[in-house]
Amino acid sequence: MNLPVLFIIVGTVVFIASFFIGNHPQKLENEVEELSLQFYQETNQLKHRIKAVEEELMMDSPLLKTKTIKQDTYQRREKTNINNIHQILISQVLALHQQGYTVPEISQRSSLTQEQVHAVITSRGGRL
């Protein structure tokens, strides 16, 4: 036999065998899907870890402390802002102050903080 005939026979046998053996696209698809799910899970875990590290770093950051101090100052101003206090309470505070009650006593009776009582009295020209 000559060489070209031998190549034709081997090629034909391999071609016919490829139909019976076949490749498994479903198996390949499942493997790709598993890999993509693993990749997604690992990426998600890394994001959570990075977020936790960022939060830890922010807790020690002086910038965060400054923001916290500014927020506390703002909240104190809001507490002492008499615009948020009802007119009836303002009248009650002024009346109690005129009767000689102290700021802590007025605070107890009017359900306002001492800072708010102080702000009400000083805003209306009263002296402590």
XYZ file of N, CA and C in Angstrom:
384
model
N 0.829 -1.171 0.000
C 0.000 0.000 0.000
C 0.873 1.233 0.000
N 0.337 2.173 -0.658
C 1.132 3.389 -0.675
C 0.647 4.343 0.418
N 1.422 5.329 0.653
C 1.216 6.253 1.771
C -0.062 7.080 1.636
N -0.431 7.641 0.504
C -1.661 8.438 0.419
C -2.906 7.611 0.715
N -2.957 6.384 0.304
C -4.121 5.540 0.577
C -4.218 5.271 2.075
N -3.098 5.034 2.687
C -3.065 4.797 4.125
C -3.589 6.024 4.880
N -3.200 7.231 4.458
C -3.692 8.466 5.102
C -5.196 8.630 4.909
N -5.711 8.252 3.754
C -7.149 8.354 3.488
C -7.907 7.387 4.384
N -7.415 6.179 4.544
C -8.093 5.186 5.397
C -8.068 5.644 6.848
N -6.929 6.105 7.328
C -6.828 6.564 8.725
C -7.721 7.787 8.940
N -7.747 8.687 7.984
C -8.594 9.881 8.097
C -10.057 9.517 8.152
N -10.474 8.570 7.334
C -11.870 8.129 7.317
C -12.235 7.466 8.639
N -11.353 6.631 9.166
C -11.615 5.962 10.448
C -11.736 6.999 11.568
N -10.869 7.974 11.599
C -10.923 9.026 12.638
C -12.187 9.850 12.484
N -12.566 10.151 11.256
C -13.776 10.929 11.010
C -15.015 10.188 11.515
N -15.119 8.898 11.215
C -16.266 8.088 11.662
C -16.237 7.951 13.186
N -15.072 7.772 13.765
C -14.959 7.625 15.223
C -15.377 8.906 15.945
N -15.172 10.052 15.309
C -15.532 11.323 15.955
C -17.043 11.433 16.157
N -17.833 10.785 15.328
C -19.280 10.803 15.514
C -19.696 9.987 16.723
N -19.011 8.899 16.994
C -19.364 8.032 18.113
C -18.804 8.548 19.435
N -17.610 9.065 19.382
C -17.002 9.573 20.620
C -17.639 10.907 20.978
N -17.642 11.817 20.053
C -18.271 13.113 20.240
C -17.673 13.895 21.406
N -17.859 15.207 21.361
C -17.454 16.010 22.508
C -18.696 16.294 23.329
N -18.514 16.584 24.551
C -19.630 16.769 25.473
C -19.793 18.254 25.793
N -20.596 18.963 24.995
C -20.759 20.406 25.237
C -21.487 20.685 26.555
N -22.367 19.799 26.976
C -23.092 20.014 28.232
C -22.124 19.967 29.411
N -21.190 19.018 29.347
C -20.207 18.904 30.415
C -19.328 20.153 30.453
N -18.951 20.620 29.293
C -18.134 21.819 29.200
C -18.899 23.038 29.719
N -20.163 23.143 29.373
C -20.993 24.245 29.865
C -21.090 24.223 31.383
N -21.284 23.048 31.967
C -21.381 22.932 33.415
C -20.077 23.364 34.097
N -18.959 22.986 33.509
C -17.672 23.379 34.074
C -17.483 24.892 34.029
N -17.848 25.498 32.907
C -17.736 26.950 32.786
C -18.657 27.640 33.783
N -19.872 27.117 33.948
C -20.820 27.698 34.889
C -20.299 27.594 36.324
N -19.737 26.453 36.691
C -19.171 26.291 38.028
C -18.021 27.258 38.259
N -17.176 27.409 37.258
C -16.058 28.346 37.385
C -16.541 29.781 37.549
N -17.577 30.154 36.803
C -18.084 31.522 36.919
C -18.730 31.751 38.284
N -19.430 30.741 38.806
C -20.005 30.870 40.145
C -18.924 30.995 41.212
N -17.880 30.207 41.102
C -16.771 30.293 42.046
C -16.113 31.674 41.968
N -15.925 32.162 40.759
C -15.338 33.480 40.575
C -16.204 34.558 41.225
N -17.516 34.478 41.016
C -18.448 35.448 41.600
C -18.386 35.393 43.125
N -18.410 34.196 43.708
C -18.365 34.054 45.158
C -17.058 34.598 45.733
N -15.956 34.295 45.096
C -14.668 34.787 45.581
C -14.590 36.306 45.477
N -15.112 36.867 44.389
C -15.123 38.315 44.228
C -15.985 38.961 45.303
N -17.122 38.367 45.577
C -18.023 38.892 46.593
C -17.361 38.847 47.978
N -16.686 37.752 48.298
C -15.988 37.640 49.573
C -14.885 38.693 49.680
N -14.164 38.913 48.601
C -13.107 39.927 48.613
C -13.686 41.321 48.838
N -14.823 41.607 48.219
C -15.465 42.909 48.416
C -15.834 43.104 49.883
N -16.381 42.071 50.512
C -16.753 42.167 51.920
C -15.524 42.366 52.800
N -14.453 41.675 52.488
C -13.218 41.829 53.270
C -12.642 43.228 53.107
N -12.656 43.747 51.882
C -12.144 45.092 51.646
C -12.989 46.117 52.395
N -14.293 45.926 52.389
C -15.178 46.850 53.097
C -14.892 46.820 54.597
N -14.672 45.643 55.148
C -14.364 45.525 56.570
C -13.044 46.209 56.906
N -12.055 46.039 56.053
C -10.755 46.681 56.285
C -10.894 48.197 56.191
N -11.649 48.679 55.216
C -11.858 50.123 55.079
C -12.541 50.686 56.317
N -13.534 49.961 56.850
C -14.224 50.427 58.048
C -13.271 50.467 59.241
N -12.407 49.464 59.352
C -11.442 49.460 60.444
C -10.479 50.631 60.316
N -10.050 50.905 59.096
C -9.143 52.025 58.894
C -9.830 53.359 59.168
N -11.095 53.458 58.814
C -11.834 54.695 59.045
C -12.078 54.937 60.531
N -12.164 53.879 61.315
C -12.396 54.041 62.748
C -11.211 54.737 63.409
N -10.020 54.540 62.903
C -8.832 55.147 63.468
C -8.486 56.463 62.790
N -9.216 56.823 61.767
C -8.897 58.003 60.984
C -9.243 59.284 61.733
N -8.330 60.271 61.737
C -8.658 61.547 62.380
C -9.752 62.291 61.638
N -9.888 62.046 60.335
C -10.946 62.681 59.571
C -12.310 62.247 60.083
N -12.452 60.953 60.394
C -13.717 60.448 60.921
C -14.009 61.065 62.276
N -12.977 61.193 63.104
C -13.177 61.802 64.421
C -13.637 63.246 64.272
N -13.087 63.957 63.307
C -13.496 65.334 63.058
C -14.954 65.383 62.630
N -15.344 64.462 61.746
C -16.738 64.416 61.312
C -17.656 64.125 62.491
N -17.239 63.217 63.373
C -18.054 62.870 64.539
C -18.198 64.074 65.450
N -17.110 64.815 65.645
C -17.169 66.005 66.495
C -18.100 67.036 65.880
N -18.025 67.218 64.559
C -18.908 68.172 63.896
C -20.369 67.751 64.023
N -20.637 66.465 63.904
C -22.005 65.981 64.048
C -22.503 66.204 65.470
N -21.658 65.941 66.471
C -22.046 66.159 67.865
C -22.348 67.627 68.116
N -21.506 68.511 67.570
C -21.734 69.944 67.734
C -23.048 70.352 67.086
N -23.311 69.823 65.894
C -24.560 70.137 65.207
C -25.757 69.652 66.019
N -25.656 68.435 66.577
C -26.763 67.905 67.368
C -26.992 68.749 68.620
N -25.912 69.224 69.241
C -26.073 70.082 70.417
C -26.740 71.387 70.032
N -26.352 71.941 68.886
C -26.987 73.176 68.434
C -28.468 72.954 68.177
N -28.786 71.805 67.589
C -30.194 71.507 67.337
C -30.974 71.392 68.639
N -30.329 70.830 69.662
C -31.008 70.681 70.945
C -31.259 72.034 71.584
N -30.310 72.952 71.422
C -30.452 74.250 72.062
C -31.149 75.268 71.172
N -31.480 74.918 69.959
C -32.171 75.826 69.065
C -33.600 75.987 69.554
N -33.965 77.196 69.923
C -35.295 77.391 70.503
C -36.388 77.444 69.450
N -36.016 77.479 68.181
C -37.036 77.456 67.134
C -37.770 76.127 67.109
N -37.128 75.076 67.623
C -37.751 73.756 67.646
C -38.612 73.548 68.889
N -38.622 74.528 69.788
C -39.374 74.399 71.036
C -40.711 75.112 70.866
N -41.753 74.476 71.306
C -43.099 75.032 71.182
C -43.239 76.275 72.055
N -44.069 77.202 71.608
C -44.251 78.477 72.300
C -44.781 78.280 73.717
N -45.597 77.290 73.926
C -46.141 77.030 75.272
C -45.017 76.666 76.226
N -44.084 75.839 75.780
C -42.956 75.470 76.629
C -42.073 76.678 76.915
N -41.893 77.538 75.924
C -41.090 78.743 76.133
C -41.737 79.618 77.201
N -43.048 79.788 77.117
C -43.773 80.581 78.119
C -43.645 79.960 79.497
N -43.755 78.635 79.571
C -43.642 77.938 80.846
C -42.245 78.133 81.450
N -41.212 78.005 80.618
C -39.839 78.171 81.092
C -39.632 79.584 81.621
N -40.111 80.578 80.890
C -39.942 81.966 81.327
C -40.706 82.242 82.619
N -41.899 81.688 82.721
C -42.684 81.884 83.943
C -41.999 81.234 85.147
N -41.487 80.018 84.961
C -40.787 79.346 86.065
C -39.515 80.100 86.442
N -38.840 80.650 85.457
C -37.618 81.412 85.737
C -37.946 82.680 86.529
N -39.050 83.339 86.158
C -39.463 84.551 86.884
C -39.872 84.230 88.323
N -40.351 83.014 88.544
C -40.752 82.607 89.890
C -39.553 82.204 90.743
N -38.354 82.134 90.115
C -37.148 81.876 90.880
C -36.646 80.433 90.841
N -37.202 79.629 89.984
C -36.733 78.238 89.861
C -35.361 78.212 89.186
N -34.552 77.235 89.541
C -33.241 77.077 88.922
C -33.379 76.344 87.587
N -32.314 76.396 86.797
C -32.331 75.756 85.476
C -32.588 74.249 85.594
N -31.921 73.507 86.507
C -32.231 72.072 86.621
C -33.691 71.805 87.010
N -34.249 72.651 87.877
C -35.653 72.458 88.272
C -36.589 72.737 87.095
N -36.290 73.799 86.355
C -37.108 74.116 85.181
C -36.996 72.996 84.146
N -35.796 72.457 83.992
C -35.573 71.371 83.043
C -36.427 70.163 83.402
N -36.488 69.851 84.688
C -37.304 68.708 85.137
C -38.784 68.956 84.883
N -39.258 70.137 85.189
C -40.681 70.438 85.074
C -41.136 70.601 83.625
N -40.257 71.045 82.747
C -40.678 71.339 81.380
C -40.304 70.262 80.370
N -39.614 69.233 80.788
C -39.159 68.132 79.932
C -38.203 68.602 78.827
N -37.501 69.695 79.088
C -36.461 70.165 78.181
C -35.107 69.888 78.808
N -34.067 69.893 77.982
C -32.730 69.732 78.538
C -32.297 71.046 79.171
N -31.274 70.963 79.992
C -30.778 72.178 80.640
C -30.238 73.166 79.614
N -29.631 72.646 78.553
C -29.133 73.526 77.501
C -30.278 74.280 76.823
N -31.388 73.578 76.590
C -32.537 74.216 75.966
C -33.128 75.279 76.881
N -33.233 74.971 78.164
C -33.762 75.940 79.128
C -32.866 77.171 79.146
N -31.578 76.938 79.206
C -30.622 78.051 79.210
C -30.766 78.893 77.941
N -30.925 78.232 76.788
C -31.069 78.949 75.513
C -32.352 79.767 75.490
N -33.430 79.232 76.032
C -34.704 79.954 76.059
C -34.584 81.198 76.929
N -34.000 81.034 78.096
C -33.898 82.163 79.028
C -33.000 83.258 78.458
N -31.851 82.863 77.917
C -30.928 83.889 77.399
C -31.443 84.520 76.114
N -32.218 83.798 75.317
C -32.731 84.367 74.081
C -33.819 85.413 74.354
N -34.475 85.314 75.469
C -35.551 86.269 75.816
C -35.053 87.387 76.733
N -33.720 87.504 76.829
C -33.164 88.625 77.601
C -33.067 88.348 79.079
N -33.338 87.136 79.488
C -33.259 86.816 80.913
C -31.830 86.555 81.338
N -31.610 86.646 82.642
C -30.280 86.363 83.188
C -30.375 85.167 84.097
N -29.301 84.412 84.110
C -29.258 83.222 84.962
C -28.635 83.509 86.291
